Structures are given as C-alpha cells and as structure tokens.
N, CA, C and O atoms as a GROMACS GRO file, in nm:
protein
  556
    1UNK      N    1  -2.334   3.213   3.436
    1UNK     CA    2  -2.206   3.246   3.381
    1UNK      C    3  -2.197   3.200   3.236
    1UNK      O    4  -2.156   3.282   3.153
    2UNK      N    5  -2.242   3.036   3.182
    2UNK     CA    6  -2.258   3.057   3.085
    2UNK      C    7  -2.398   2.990   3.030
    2UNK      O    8  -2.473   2.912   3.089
    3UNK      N    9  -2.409   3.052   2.886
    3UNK     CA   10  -2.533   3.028   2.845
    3UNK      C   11  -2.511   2.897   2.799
    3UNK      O   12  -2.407   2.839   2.769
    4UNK      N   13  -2.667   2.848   2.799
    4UNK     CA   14  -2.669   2.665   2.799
    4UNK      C   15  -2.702   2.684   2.586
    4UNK      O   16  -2.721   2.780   2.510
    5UNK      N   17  -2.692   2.525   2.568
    5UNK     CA   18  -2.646   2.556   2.460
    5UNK      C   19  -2.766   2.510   2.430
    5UNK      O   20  -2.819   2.421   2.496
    6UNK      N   21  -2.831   2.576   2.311
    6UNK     CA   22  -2.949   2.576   2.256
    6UNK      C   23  -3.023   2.502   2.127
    6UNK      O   24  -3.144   2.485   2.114
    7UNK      N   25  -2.915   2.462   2.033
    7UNK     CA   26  -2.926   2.388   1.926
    7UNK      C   27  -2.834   2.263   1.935
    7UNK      O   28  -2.720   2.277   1.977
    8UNK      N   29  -2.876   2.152   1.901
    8UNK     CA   30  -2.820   2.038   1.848
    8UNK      C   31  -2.645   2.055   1.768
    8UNK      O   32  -2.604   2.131   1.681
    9UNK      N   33  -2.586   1.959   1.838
    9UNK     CA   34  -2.447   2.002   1.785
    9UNK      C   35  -2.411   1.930   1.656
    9UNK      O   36  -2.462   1.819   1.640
   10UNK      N   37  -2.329   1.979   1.560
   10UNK     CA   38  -2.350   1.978   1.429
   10UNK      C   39  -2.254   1.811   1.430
   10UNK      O   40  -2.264   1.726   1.341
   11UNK      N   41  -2.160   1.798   1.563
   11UNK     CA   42  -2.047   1.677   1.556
   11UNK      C   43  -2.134   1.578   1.650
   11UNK      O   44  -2.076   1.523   1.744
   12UNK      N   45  -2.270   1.552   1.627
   12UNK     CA   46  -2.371   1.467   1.750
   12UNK      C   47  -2.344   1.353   1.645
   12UNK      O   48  -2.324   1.392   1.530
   13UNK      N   49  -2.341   1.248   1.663
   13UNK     CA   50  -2.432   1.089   1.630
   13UNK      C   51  -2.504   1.030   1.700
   13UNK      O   52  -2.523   0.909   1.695
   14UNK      N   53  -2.559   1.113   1.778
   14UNK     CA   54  -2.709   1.104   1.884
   14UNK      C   55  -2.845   0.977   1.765
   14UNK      O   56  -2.914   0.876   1.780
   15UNK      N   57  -2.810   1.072   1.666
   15UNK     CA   58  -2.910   1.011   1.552
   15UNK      C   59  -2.882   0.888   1.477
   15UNK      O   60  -2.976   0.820   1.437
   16UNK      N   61  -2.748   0.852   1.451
   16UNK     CA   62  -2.673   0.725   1.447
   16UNK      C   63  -2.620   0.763   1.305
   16UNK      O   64  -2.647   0.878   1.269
   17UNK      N   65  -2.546   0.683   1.217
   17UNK     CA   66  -2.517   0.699   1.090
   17UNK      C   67  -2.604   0.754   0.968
   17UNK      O   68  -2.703   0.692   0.929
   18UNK      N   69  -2.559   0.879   0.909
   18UNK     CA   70  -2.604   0.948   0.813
   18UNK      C   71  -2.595   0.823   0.687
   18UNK      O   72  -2.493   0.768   0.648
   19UNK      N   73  -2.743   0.799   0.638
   19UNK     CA   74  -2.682   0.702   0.501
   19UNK      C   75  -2.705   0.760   0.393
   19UNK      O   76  -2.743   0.692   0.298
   20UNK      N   77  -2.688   0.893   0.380
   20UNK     CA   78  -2.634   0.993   0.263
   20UNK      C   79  -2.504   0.994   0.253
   20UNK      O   80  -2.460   1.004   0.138
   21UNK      N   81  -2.401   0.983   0.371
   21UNK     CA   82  -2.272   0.923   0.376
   21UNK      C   83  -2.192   0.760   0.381
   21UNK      O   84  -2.182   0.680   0.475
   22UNK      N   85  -2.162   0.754   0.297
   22UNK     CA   86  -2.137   0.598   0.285
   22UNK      C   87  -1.998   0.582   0.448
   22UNK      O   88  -1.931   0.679   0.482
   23UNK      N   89  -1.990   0.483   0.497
   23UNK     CA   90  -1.929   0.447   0.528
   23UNK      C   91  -1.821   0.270   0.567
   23UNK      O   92  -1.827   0.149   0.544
   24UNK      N   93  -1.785   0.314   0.597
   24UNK     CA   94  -1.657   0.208   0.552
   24UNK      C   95  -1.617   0.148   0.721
   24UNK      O   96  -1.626   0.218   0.822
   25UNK      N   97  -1.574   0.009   0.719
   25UNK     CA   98  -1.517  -0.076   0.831
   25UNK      C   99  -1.426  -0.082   0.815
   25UNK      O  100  -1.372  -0.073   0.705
   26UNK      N  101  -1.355  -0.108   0.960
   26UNK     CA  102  -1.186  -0.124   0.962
   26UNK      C  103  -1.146  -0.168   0.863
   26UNK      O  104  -1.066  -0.113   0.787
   27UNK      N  105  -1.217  -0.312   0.844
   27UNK     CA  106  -1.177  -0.376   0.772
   27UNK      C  107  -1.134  -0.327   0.651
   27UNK      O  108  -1.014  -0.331   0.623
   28UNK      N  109  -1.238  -0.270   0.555
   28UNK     CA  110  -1.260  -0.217   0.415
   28UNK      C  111  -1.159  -0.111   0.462
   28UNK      O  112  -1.085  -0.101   0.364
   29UNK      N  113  -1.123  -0.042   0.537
   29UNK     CA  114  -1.016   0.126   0.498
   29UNK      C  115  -0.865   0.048   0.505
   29UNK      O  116  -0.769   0.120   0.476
   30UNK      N  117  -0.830  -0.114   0.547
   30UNK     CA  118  -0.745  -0.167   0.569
   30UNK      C  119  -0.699  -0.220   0.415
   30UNK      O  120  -0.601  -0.185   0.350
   31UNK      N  121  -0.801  -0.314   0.382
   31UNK     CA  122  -0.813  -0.342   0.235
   31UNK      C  123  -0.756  -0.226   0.155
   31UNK      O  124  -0.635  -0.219   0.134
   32UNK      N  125  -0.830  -0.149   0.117
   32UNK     CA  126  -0.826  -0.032   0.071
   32UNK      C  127  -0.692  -0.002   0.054
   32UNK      O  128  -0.640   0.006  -0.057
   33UNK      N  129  -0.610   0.023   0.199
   33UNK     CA  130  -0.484   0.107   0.236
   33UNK      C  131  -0.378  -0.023   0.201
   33UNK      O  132  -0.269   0.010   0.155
   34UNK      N  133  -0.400  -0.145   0.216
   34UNK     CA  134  -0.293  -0.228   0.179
   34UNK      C  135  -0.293  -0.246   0.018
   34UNK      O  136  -0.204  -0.218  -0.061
   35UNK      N  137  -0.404  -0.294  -0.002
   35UNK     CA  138  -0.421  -0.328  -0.221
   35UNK      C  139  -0.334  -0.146  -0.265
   35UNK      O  140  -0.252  -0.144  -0.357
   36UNK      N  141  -0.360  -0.040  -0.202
   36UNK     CA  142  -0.286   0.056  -0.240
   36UNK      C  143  -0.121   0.039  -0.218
   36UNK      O  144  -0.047   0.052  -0.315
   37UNK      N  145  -0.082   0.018  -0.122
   37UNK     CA  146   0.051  -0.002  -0.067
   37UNK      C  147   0.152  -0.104  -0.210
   37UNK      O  148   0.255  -0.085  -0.274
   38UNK      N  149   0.016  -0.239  -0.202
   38UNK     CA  150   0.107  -0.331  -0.288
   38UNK      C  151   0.083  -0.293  -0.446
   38UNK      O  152   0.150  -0.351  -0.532
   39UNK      N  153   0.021  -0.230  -0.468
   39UNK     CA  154  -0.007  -0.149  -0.618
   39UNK      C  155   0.137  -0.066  -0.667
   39UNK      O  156   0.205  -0.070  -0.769
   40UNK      N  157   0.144   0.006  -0.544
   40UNK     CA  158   0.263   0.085  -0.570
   40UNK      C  159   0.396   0.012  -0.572
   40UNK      O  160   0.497   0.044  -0.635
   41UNK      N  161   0.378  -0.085  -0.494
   41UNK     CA  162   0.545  -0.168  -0.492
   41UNK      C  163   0.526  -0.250  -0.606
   41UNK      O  164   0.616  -0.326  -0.644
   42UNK      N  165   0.371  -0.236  -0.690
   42UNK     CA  166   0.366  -0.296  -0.781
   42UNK      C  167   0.437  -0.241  -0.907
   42UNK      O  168   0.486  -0.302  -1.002
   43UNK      N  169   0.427  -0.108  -0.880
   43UNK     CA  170   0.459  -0.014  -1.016
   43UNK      C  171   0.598  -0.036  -0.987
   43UNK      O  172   0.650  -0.124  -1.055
   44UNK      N  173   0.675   0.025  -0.897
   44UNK     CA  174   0.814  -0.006  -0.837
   44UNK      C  175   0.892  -0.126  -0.966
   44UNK      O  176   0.963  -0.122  -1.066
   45UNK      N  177   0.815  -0.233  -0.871
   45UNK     CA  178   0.862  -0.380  -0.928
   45UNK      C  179   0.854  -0.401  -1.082
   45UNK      O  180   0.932  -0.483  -1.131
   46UNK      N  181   0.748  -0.322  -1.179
   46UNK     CA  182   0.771  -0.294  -1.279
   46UNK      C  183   0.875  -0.188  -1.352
   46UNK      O  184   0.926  -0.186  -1.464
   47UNK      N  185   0.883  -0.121  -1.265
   47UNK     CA  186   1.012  -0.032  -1.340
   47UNK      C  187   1.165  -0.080  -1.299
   47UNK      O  188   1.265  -0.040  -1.358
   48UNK      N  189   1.168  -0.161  -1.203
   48UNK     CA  190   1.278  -0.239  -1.161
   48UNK      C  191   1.291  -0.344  -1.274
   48UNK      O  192   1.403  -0.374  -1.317
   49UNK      N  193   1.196  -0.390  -1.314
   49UNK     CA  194   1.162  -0.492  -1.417
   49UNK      C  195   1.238  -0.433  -1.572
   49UNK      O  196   1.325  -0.500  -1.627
   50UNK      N  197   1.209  -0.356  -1.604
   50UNK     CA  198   1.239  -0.249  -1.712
   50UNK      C  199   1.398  -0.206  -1.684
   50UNK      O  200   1.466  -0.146  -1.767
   51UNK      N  201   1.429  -0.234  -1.597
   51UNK     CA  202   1.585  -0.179  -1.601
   51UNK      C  203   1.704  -0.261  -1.588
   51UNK      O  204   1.817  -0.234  -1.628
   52UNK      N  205   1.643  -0.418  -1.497
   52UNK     CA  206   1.720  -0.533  -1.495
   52UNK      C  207   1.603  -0.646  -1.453
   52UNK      O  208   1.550  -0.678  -1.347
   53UNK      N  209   1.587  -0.703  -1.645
   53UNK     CA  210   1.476  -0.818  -1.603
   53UNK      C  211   1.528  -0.942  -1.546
   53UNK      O  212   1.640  -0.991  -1.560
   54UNK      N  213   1.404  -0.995  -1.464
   54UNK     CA  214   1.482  -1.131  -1.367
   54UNK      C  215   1.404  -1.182  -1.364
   54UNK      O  216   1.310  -1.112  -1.403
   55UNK      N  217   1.355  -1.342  -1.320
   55UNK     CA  218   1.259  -1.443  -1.331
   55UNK      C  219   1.186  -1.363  -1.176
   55UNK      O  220   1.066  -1.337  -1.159
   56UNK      N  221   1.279  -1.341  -1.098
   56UNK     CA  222   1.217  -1.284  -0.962
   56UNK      C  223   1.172  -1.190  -0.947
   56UNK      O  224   1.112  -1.181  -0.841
   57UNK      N  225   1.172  -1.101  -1.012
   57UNK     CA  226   1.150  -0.980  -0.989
   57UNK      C  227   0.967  -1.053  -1.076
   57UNK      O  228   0.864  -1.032  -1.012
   58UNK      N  229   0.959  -1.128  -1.211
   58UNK     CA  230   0.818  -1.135  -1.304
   58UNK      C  231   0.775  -1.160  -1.231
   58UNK      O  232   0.670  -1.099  -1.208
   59UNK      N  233   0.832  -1.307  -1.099
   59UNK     CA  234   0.737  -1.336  -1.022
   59UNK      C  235   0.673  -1.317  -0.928
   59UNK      O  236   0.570  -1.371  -0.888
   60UNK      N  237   0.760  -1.204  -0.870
   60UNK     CA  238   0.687  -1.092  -0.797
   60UNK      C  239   0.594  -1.015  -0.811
   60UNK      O  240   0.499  -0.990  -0.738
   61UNK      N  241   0.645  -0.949  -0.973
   61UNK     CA  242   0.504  -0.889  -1.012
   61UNK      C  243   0.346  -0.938  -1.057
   61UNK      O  244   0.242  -0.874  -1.077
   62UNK      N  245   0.376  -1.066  -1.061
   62UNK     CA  246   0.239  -1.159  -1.093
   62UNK      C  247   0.201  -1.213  -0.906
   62UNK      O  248   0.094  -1.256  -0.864
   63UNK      N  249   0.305  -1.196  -0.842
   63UNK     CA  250   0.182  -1.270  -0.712
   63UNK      C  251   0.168  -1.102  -0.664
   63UNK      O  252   0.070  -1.091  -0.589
   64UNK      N  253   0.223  -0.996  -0.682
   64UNK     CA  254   0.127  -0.855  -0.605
   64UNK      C  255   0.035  -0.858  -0.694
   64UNK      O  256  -0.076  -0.881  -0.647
   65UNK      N  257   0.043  -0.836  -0.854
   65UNK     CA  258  -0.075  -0.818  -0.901
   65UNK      C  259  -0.201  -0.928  -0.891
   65UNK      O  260  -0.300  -0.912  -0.963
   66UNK      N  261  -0.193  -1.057  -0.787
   66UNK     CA  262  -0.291  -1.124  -0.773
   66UNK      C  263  -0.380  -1.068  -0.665
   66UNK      O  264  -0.500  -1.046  -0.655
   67UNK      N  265  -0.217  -1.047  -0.547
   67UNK     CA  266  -0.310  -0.958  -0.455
   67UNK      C  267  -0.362  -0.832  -0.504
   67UNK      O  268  -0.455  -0.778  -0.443
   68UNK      N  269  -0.339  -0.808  -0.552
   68UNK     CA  270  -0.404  -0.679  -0.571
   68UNK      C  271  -0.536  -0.668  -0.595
   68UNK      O  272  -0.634  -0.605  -0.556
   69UNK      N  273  -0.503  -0.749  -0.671
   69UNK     CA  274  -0.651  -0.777  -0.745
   69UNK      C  275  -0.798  -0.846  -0.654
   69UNK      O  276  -0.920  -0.853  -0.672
   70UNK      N  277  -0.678  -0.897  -0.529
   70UNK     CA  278  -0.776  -1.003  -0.448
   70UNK      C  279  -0.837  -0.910  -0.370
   70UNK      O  280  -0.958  -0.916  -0.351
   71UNK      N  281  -0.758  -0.813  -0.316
   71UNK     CA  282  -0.802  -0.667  -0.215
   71UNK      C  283  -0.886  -0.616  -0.291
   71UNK      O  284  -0.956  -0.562  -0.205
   72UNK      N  285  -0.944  -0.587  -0.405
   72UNK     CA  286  -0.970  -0.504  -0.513
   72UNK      C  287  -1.134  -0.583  -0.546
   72UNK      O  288  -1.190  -0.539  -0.646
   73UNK      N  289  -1.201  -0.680  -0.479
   73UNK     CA  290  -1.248  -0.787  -0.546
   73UNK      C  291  -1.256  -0.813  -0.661
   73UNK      O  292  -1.350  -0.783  -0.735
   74UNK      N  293  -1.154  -0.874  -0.691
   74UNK     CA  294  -1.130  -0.946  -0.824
   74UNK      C  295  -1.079  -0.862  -0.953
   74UNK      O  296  -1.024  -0.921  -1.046
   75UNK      N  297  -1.105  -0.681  -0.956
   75UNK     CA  298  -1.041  -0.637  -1.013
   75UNK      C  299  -0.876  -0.591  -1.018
   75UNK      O  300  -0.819  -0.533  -0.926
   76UNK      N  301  -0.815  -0.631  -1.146
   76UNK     CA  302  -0.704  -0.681  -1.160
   76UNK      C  303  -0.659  -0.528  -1.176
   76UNK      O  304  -0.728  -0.444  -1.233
   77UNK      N  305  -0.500  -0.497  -1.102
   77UNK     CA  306  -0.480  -0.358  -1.117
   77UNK      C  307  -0.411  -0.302  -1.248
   77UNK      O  308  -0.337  -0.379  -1.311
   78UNK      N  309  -0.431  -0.168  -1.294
   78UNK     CA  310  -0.350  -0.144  -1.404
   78UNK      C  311  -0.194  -0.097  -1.416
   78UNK      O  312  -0.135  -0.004  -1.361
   79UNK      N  313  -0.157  -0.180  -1.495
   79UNK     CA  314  -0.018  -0.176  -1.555
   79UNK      C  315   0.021  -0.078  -1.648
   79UNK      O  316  -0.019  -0.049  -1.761
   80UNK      N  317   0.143  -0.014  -1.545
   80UNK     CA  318   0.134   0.099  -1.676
   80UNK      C  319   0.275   0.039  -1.688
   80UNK      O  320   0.340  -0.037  -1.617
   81UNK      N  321   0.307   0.128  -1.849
   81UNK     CA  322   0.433   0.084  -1.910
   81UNK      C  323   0.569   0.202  -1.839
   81UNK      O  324   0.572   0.322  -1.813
   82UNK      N  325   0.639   0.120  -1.832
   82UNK     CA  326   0.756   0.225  -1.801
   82UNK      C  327   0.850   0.272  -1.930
   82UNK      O  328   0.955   0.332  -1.906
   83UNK      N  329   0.821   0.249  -2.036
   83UNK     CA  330   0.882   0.320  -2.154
   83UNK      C  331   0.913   0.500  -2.148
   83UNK      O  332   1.022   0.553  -2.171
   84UNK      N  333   0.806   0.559  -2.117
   84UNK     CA  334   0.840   0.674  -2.106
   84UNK      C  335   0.856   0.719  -1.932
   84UNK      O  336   0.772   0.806  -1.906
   85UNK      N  337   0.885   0.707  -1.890
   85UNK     CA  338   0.979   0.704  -1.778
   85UNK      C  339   1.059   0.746  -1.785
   85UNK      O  340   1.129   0.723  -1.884
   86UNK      N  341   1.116   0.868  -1.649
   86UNK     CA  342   1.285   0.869  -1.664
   86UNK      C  343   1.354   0.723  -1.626
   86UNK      O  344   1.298   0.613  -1.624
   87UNK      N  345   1.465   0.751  -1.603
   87UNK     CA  346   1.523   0.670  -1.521
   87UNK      C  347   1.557   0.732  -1.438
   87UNK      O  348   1.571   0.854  -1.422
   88UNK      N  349   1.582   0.588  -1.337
   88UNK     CA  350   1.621   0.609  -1.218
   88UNK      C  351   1.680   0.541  -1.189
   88UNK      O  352   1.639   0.430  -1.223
   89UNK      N  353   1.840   0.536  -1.095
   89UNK     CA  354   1.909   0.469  -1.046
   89UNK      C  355   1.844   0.308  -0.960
   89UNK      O  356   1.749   0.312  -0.881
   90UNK      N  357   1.898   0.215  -0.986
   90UNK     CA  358   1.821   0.100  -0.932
   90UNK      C  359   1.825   0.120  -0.801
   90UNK      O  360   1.721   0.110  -0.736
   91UNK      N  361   1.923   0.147  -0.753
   91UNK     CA  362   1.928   0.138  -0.584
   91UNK      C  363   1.844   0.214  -0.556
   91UNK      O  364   1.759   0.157  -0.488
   92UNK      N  365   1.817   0.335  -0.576
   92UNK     CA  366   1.720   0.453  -0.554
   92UNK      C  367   1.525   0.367  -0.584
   92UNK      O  368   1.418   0.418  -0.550
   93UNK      N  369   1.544   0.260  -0.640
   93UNK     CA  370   1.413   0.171  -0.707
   93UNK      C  371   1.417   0.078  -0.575
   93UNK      O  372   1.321   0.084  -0.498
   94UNK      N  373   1.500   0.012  -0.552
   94UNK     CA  374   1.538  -0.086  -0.429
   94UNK      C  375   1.469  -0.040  -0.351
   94UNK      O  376   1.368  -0.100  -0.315
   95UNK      N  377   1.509   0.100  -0.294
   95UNK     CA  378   1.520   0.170  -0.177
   95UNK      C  379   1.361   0.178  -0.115
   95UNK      O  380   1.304   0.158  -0.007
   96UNK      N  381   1.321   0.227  -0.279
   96UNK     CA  382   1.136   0.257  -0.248
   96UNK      C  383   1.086   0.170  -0.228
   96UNK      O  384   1.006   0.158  -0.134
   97UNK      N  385   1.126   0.050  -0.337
   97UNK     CA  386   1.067  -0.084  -0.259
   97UNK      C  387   1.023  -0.151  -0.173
   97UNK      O  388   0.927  -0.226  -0.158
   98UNK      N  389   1.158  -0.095  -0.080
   98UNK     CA  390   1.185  -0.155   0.028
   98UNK      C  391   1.106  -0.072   0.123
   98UNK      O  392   1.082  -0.141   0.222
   99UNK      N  393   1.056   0.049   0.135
   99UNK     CA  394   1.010   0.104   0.185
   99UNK      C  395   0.868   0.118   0.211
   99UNK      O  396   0.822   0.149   0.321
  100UNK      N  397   0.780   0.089   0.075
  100UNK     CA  398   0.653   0.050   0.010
  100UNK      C  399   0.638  -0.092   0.102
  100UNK      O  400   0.552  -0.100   0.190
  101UNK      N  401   0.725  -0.200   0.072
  101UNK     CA  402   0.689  -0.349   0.115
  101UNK      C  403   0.686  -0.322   0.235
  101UNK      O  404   0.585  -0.380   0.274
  102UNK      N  405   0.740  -0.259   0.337
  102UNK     CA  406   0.721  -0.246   0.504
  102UNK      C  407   0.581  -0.158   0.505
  102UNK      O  408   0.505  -0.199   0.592
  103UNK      N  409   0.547  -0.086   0.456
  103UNK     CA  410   0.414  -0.036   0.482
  103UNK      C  411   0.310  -0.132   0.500
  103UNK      O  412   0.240  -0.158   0.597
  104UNK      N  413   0.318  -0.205   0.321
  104UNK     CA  414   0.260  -0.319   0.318
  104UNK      C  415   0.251  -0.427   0.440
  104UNK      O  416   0.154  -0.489   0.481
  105UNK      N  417   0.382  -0.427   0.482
  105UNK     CA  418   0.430  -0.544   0.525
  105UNK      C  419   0.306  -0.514   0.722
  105UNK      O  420   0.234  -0.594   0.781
  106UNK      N  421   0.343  -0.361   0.755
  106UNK     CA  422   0.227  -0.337   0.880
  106UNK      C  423   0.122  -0.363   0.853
  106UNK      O  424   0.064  -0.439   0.931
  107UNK      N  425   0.051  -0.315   0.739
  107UNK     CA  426  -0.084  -0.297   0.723
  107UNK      C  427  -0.139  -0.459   0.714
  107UNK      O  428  -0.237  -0.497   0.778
  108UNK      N  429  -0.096  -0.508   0.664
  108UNK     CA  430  -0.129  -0.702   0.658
  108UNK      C  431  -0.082  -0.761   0.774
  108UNK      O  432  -0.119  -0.878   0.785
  109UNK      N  433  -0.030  -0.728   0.842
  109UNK     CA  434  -0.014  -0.753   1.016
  109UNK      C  435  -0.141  -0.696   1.052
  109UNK      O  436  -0.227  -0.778   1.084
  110UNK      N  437  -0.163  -0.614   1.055
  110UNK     CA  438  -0.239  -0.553   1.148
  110UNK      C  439  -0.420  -0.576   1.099
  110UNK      O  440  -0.519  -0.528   1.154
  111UNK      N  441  -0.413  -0.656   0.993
  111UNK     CA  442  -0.505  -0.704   0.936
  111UNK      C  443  -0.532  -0.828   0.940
  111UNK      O  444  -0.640  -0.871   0.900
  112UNK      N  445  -0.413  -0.923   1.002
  112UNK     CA  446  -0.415  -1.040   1.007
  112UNK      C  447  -0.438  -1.120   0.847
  112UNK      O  448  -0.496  -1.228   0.832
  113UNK      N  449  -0.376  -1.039   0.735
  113UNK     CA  450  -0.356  -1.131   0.593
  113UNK      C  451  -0.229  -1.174   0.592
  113UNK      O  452  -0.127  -1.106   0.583
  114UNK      N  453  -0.242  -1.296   0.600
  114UNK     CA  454  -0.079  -1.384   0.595
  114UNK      C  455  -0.002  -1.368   0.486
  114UNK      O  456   0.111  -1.320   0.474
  115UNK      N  457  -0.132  -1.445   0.355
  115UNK     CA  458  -0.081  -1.412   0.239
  115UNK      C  459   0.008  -1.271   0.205
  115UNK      O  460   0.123  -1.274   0.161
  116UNK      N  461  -0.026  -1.214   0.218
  116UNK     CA  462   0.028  -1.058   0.177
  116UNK      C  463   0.129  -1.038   0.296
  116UNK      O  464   0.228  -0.973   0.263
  117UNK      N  465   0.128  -1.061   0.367
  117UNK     CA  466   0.182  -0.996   0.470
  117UNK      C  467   0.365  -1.080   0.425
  117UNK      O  468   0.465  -1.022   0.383
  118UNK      N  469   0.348  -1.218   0.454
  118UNK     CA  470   0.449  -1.292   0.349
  118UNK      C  471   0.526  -1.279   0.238
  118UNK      O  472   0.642  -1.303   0.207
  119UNK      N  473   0.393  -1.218   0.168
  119UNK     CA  474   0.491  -1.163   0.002
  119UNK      C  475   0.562  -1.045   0.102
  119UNK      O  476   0.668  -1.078   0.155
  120UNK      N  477   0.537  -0.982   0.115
  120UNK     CA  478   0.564  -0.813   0.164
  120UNK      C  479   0.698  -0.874   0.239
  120UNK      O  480   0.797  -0.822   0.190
  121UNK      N  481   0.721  -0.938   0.309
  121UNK     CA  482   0.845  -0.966   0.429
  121UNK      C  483   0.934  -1.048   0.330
  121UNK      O  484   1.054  -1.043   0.356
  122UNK      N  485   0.888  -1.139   0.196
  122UNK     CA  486   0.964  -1.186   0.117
  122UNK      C  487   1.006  -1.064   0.019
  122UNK      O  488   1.111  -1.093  -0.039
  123UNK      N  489   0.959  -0.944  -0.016
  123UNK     CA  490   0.972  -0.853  -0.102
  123UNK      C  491   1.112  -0.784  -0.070
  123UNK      O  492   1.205  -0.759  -0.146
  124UNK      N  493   1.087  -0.751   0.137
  124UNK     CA  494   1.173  -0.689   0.144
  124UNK      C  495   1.288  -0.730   0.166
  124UNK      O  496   1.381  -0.651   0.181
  125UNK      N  497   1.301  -0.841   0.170
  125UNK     CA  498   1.402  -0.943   0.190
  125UNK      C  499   1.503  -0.975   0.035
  125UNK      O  500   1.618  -1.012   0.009
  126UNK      N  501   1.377  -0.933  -0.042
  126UNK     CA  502   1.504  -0.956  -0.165
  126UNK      C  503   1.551  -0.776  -0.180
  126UNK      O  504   1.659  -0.737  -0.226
  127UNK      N  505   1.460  -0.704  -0.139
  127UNK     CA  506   1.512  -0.552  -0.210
  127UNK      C  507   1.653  -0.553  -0.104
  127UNK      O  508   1.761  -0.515  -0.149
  128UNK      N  509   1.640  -0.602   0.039
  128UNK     CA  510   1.748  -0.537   0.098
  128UNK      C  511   1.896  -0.617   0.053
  128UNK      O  512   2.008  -0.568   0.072
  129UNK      N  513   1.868  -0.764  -0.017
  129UNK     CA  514   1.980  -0.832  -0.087
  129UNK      C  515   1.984  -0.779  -0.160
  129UNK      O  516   2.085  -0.809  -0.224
  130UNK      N  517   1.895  -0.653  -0.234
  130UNK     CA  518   1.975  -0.661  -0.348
  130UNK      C  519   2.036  -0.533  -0.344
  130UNK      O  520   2.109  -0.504  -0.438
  131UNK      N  521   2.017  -0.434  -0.233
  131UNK     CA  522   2.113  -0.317  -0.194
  131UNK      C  523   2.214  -0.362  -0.136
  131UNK      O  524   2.320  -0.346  -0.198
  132UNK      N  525   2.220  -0.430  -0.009
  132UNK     CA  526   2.323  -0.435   0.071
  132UNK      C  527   2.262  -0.402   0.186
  132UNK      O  528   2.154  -0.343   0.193
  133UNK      N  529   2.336  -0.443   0.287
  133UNK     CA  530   2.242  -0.363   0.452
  133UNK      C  531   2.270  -0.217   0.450
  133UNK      O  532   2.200  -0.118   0.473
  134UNK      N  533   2.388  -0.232   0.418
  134UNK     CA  534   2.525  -0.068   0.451
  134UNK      C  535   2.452   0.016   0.366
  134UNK      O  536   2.450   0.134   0.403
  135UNK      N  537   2.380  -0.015   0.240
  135UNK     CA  538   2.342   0.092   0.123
  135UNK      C  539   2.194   0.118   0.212
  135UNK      O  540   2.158   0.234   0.230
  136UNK      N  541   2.106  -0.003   0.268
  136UNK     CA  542   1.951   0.043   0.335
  136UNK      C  543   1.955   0.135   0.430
  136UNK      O  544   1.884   0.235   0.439
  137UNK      N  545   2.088   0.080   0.542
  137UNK     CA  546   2.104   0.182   0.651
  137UNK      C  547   2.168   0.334   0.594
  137UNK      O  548   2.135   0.432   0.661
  138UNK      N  549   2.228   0.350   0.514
  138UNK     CA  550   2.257   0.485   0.506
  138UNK      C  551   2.181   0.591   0.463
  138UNK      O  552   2.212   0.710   0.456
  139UNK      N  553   2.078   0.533   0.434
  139UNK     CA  554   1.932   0.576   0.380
  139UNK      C  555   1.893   0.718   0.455
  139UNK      O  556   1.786   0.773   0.432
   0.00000   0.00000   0.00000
C-alpha cells in the first residue's frame, strides 16, 4: 500500500551535528535573548533620561549597561543619542519600560541570573511608581 522510503531524510540527525552550522546552548540563546531585552530597556531608559533627567533613572542606565555588557562578554553596548528623536509622551516611555523589564525580568529567571533578574524587578518597580497602578492597568 505504501512505498517504503528510499532516501535518507533531509530532517535526520542520525549523523549528529552539522559543523558547517554553528550552533548555540540554552544557555548562549538565553544570554543572547536577555543582554537583548536589557539593551532595549536600555535605550528606553535613555530616552526617559532625555526627557526628565534623574540620579535614578543615570543609575539605571549604568548598571543595564554593565549588564549588558556582561551578557555580551565584556563588550559594552552602544549608546545612541536621543537628540533626534521624536518625542514621546513619558508615560507611553514608562509603559515600554515596564514592559521590556518583565521580559527581562522572565528570561533571568529562567536562567537563574540574580543579578539581572533584580535590576529587572527593581526597574519595574520604579516604572510602575512612576505611572501609577491605574495608568499600568489600563494599558
């Protein structure tokens, strides 16, 4: 009824890892996916920075950009300027923040990095003080 199959299937790892294809460990696609996460709440935190500067907000942006850099081995991430930028409403900056730092905030759970995982739960802890609960939930 049916015919048996005759060639080697193209989705086999019978043969084990192709090392013409690089590949990557949990670990490293975790790295990877968090130093990205806090990069972006990095940029965030700089344009939040640019619209109402605060000692908290600099010092935020100097301990992500450490992590960042630490996920990154040792390369430090780039800073771009928010001069030419629109604007954007702060709360609408909050909001992403706050949204970015919980990504963060899984991915370093689920990685078991304290460090980061800490900033990230302290991040979102100031973005949601600094909306309000009523302004996060209506989201």
């Amino acid at each position: 009824m049916y015919e048996p199959i005759r060639t080697k299937s193209v989705h086999s790892t019978v043969d084990g890892p192709n090392p013409d294809f690089p590949h990557r460990s949990r670990e490293e696609e975790l790295d990877i996916q968090l130093a990205g996460h806090l990069a972006a709440l990095l940029a965030v935190t700089d344009e939040l920075r640019a619209t109402q500067p605060s000692a908290d907000l600099d010092t935020a942006a100097e301990r992500l950009a450490e992590q960042v850099g630490r996920l990154r081995g040792g390369r430090t991430p780039i800073r771009a300027s928010t001069s030419g930028r629109r604007e954007r409403g702060t709360a609408a900056l909050h909001r992403r923040a706050h949204a970015l730092a919980g990504r963060a905030l899984v991915v370093a759970a689920s990685r078991a990095d304290t460090a980061a995982a800490i900033l990230a739960a302290e991040r979102m802890d100031a973005h949601t003080a600094a909306l309000g609960p009523r302004e996060l939930a209506s989201r």
